[in-house]
Coordinates of C-alpha atoms in Angstrom, one line a residue:
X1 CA 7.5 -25.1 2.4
X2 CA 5.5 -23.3 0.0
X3 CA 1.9 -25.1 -0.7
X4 CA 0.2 -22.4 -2.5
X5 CA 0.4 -19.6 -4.4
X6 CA -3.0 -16.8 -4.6
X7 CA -3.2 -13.3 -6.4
X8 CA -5.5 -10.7 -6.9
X9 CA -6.0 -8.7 -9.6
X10 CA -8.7 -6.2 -8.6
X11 CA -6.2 -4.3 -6.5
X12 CA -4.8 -0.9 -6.9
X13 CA -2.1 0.8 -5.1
X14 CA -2.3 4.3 -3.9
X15 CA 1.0 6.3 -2.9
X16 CA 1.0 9.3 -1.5
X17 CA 4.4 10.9 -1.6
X18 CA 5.9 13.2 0.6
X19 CA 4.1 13.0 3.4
X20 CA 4.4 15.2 6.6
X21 CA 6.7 12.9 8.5
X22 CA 5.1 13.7 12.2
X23 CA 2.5 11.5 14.5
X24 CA -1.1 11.4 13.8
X25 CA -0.7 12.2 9.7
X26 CA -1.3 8.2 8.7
X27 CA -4.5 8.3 11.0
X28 CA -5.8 10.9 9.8
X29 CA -5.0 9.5 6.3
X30 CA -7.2 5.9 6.8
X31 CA -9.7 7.5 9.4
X32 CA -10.9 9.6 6.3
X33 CA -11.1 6.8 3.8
X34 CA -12.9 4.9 6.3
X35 CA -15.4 7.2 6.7
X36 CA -16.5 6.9 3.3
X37 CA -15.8 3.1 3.7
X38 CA -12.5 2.2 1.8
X39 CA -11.0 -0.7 2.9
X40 CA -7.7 -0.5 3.2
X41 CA -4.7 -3.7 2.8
X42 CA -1.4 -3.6 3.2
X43 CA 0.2 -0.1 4.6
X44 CA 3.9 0.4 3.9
X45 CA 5.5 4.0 5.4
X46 CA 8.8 4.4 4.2
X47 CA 11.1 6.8 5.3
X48 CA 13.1 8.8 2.6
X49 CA 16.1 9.4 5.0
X50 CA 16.7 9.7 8.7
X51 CA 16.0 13.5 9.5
X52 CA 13.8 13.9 6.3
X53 CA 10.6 16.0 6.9
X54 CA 8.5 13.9 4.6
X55 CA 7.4 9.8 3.9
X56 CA 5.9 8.2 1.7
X57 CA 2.9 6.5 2.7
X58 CA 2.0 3.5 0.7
X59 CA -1.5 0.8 0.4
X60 CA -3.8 -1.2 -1.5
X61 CA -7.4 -0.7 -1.8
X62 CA -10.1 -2.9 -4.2
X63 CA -10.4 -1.8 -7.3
X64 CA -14.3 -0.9 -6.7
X65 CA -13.0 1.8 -4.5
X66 CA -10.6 3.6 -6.4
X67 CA -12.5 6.2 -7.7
X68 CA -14.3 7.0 -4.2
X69 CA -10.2 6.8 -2.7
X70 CA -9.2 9.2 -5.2
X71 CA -12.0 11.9 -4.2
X72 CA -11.0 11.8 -1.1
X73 CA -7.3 12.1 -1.2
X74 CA -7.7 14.8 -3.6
X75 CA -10.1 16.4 -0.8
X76 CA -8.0 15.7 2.1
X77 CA -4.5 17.7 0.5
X78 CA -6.6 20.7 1.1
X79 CA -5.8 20.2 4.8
X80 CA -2.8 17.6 4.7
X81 CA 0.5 18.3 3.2
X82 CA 0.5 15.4 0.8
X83 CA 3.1 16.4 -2.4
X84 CA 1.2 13.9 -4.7
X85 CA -1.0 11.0 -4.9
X86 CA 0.0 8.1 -7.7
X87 CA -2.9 5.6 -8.0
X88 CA -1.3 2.1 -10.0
X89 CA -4.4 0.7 -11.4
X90 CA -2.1 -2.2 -13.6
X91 CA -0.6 -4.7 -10.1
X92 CA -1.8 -7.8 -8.8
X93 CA -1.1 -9.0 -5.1
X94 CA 0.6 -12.1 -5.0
X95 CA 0.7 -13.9 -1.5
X96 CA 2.5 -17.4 -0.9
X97 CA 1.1 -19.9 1.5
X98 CA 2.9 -22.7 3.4
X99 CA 3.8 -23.4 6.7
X100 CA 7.2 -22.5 8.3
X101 CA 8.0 -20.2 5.9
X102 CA 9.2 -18.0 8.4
X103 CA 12.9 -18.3 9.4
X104 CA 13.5 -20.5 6.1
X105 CA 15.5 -18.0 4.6
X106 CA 15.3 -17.7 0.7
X107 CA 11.4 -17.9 0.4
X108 CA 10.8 -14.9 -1.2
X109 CA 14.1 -15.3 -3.7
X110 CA 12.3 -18.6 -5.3
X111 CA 8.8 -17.1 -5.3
X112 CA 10.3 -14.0 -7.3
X113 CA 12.5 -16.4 -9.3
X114 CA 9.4 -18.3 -10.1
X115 CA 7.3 -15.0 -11.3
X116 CA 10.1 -14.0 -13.5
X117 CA 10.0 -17.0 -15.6

């Protein structure tokens, strides 16, 4: 099932924590990195707990453009309840590559059991 294995190291991950939990916050997040031209991979937006005010809002960004991302979160909690921003300079993204890896449960357990080794 699994073919391949890439990762890349000149990724960073940017949290924001405690984010206003209400519609339109996330766009107005990305529309103002992409206005001063981040590129922005892989969103999560977790929810803390059903009925909780605030999420956590959660993506990648190239390494190149950490600096630029980081002026303009720091800019944008003027306007946007944002509690903090946490910028992990030290990850990699590893994807796997096959076909029909989907619905063949235990993928991901031998891919982690593979990086832990």
């Amino acid at each position: 099932v699994i073919t391949g294995v890439a990762d890349d190291t000149n990724t960073a991950k940017v949290a924001l924590v405690g984010v206003e939990n209400k519609p339109g916050v996330a766009a107005t997040v990305f529309k103002a990195l992409a206005a001063k031209n981040v590129d922005v991979d892989m969103i999560v937006q977790s929810i803390r707990a059903v009925g909780e005010p605030k999420t956590d809002l959660i993506f990648t960004v190239a390494m190149d453009d950490v600096v630029l991302a980081r002026e303009v979160l720091a800019e944008l909690q003027k306007t946007v309840d944002i509690e903090a921003v946490n910028i992990d300079e030290r990850m990699a993204k590893v994807s796997i590559i096959g076909a029909g890896m989907l619905g063949q449960p235990g993928v991901a357990a031998q891919m982690f059991d593979i990086l832990s080794q």
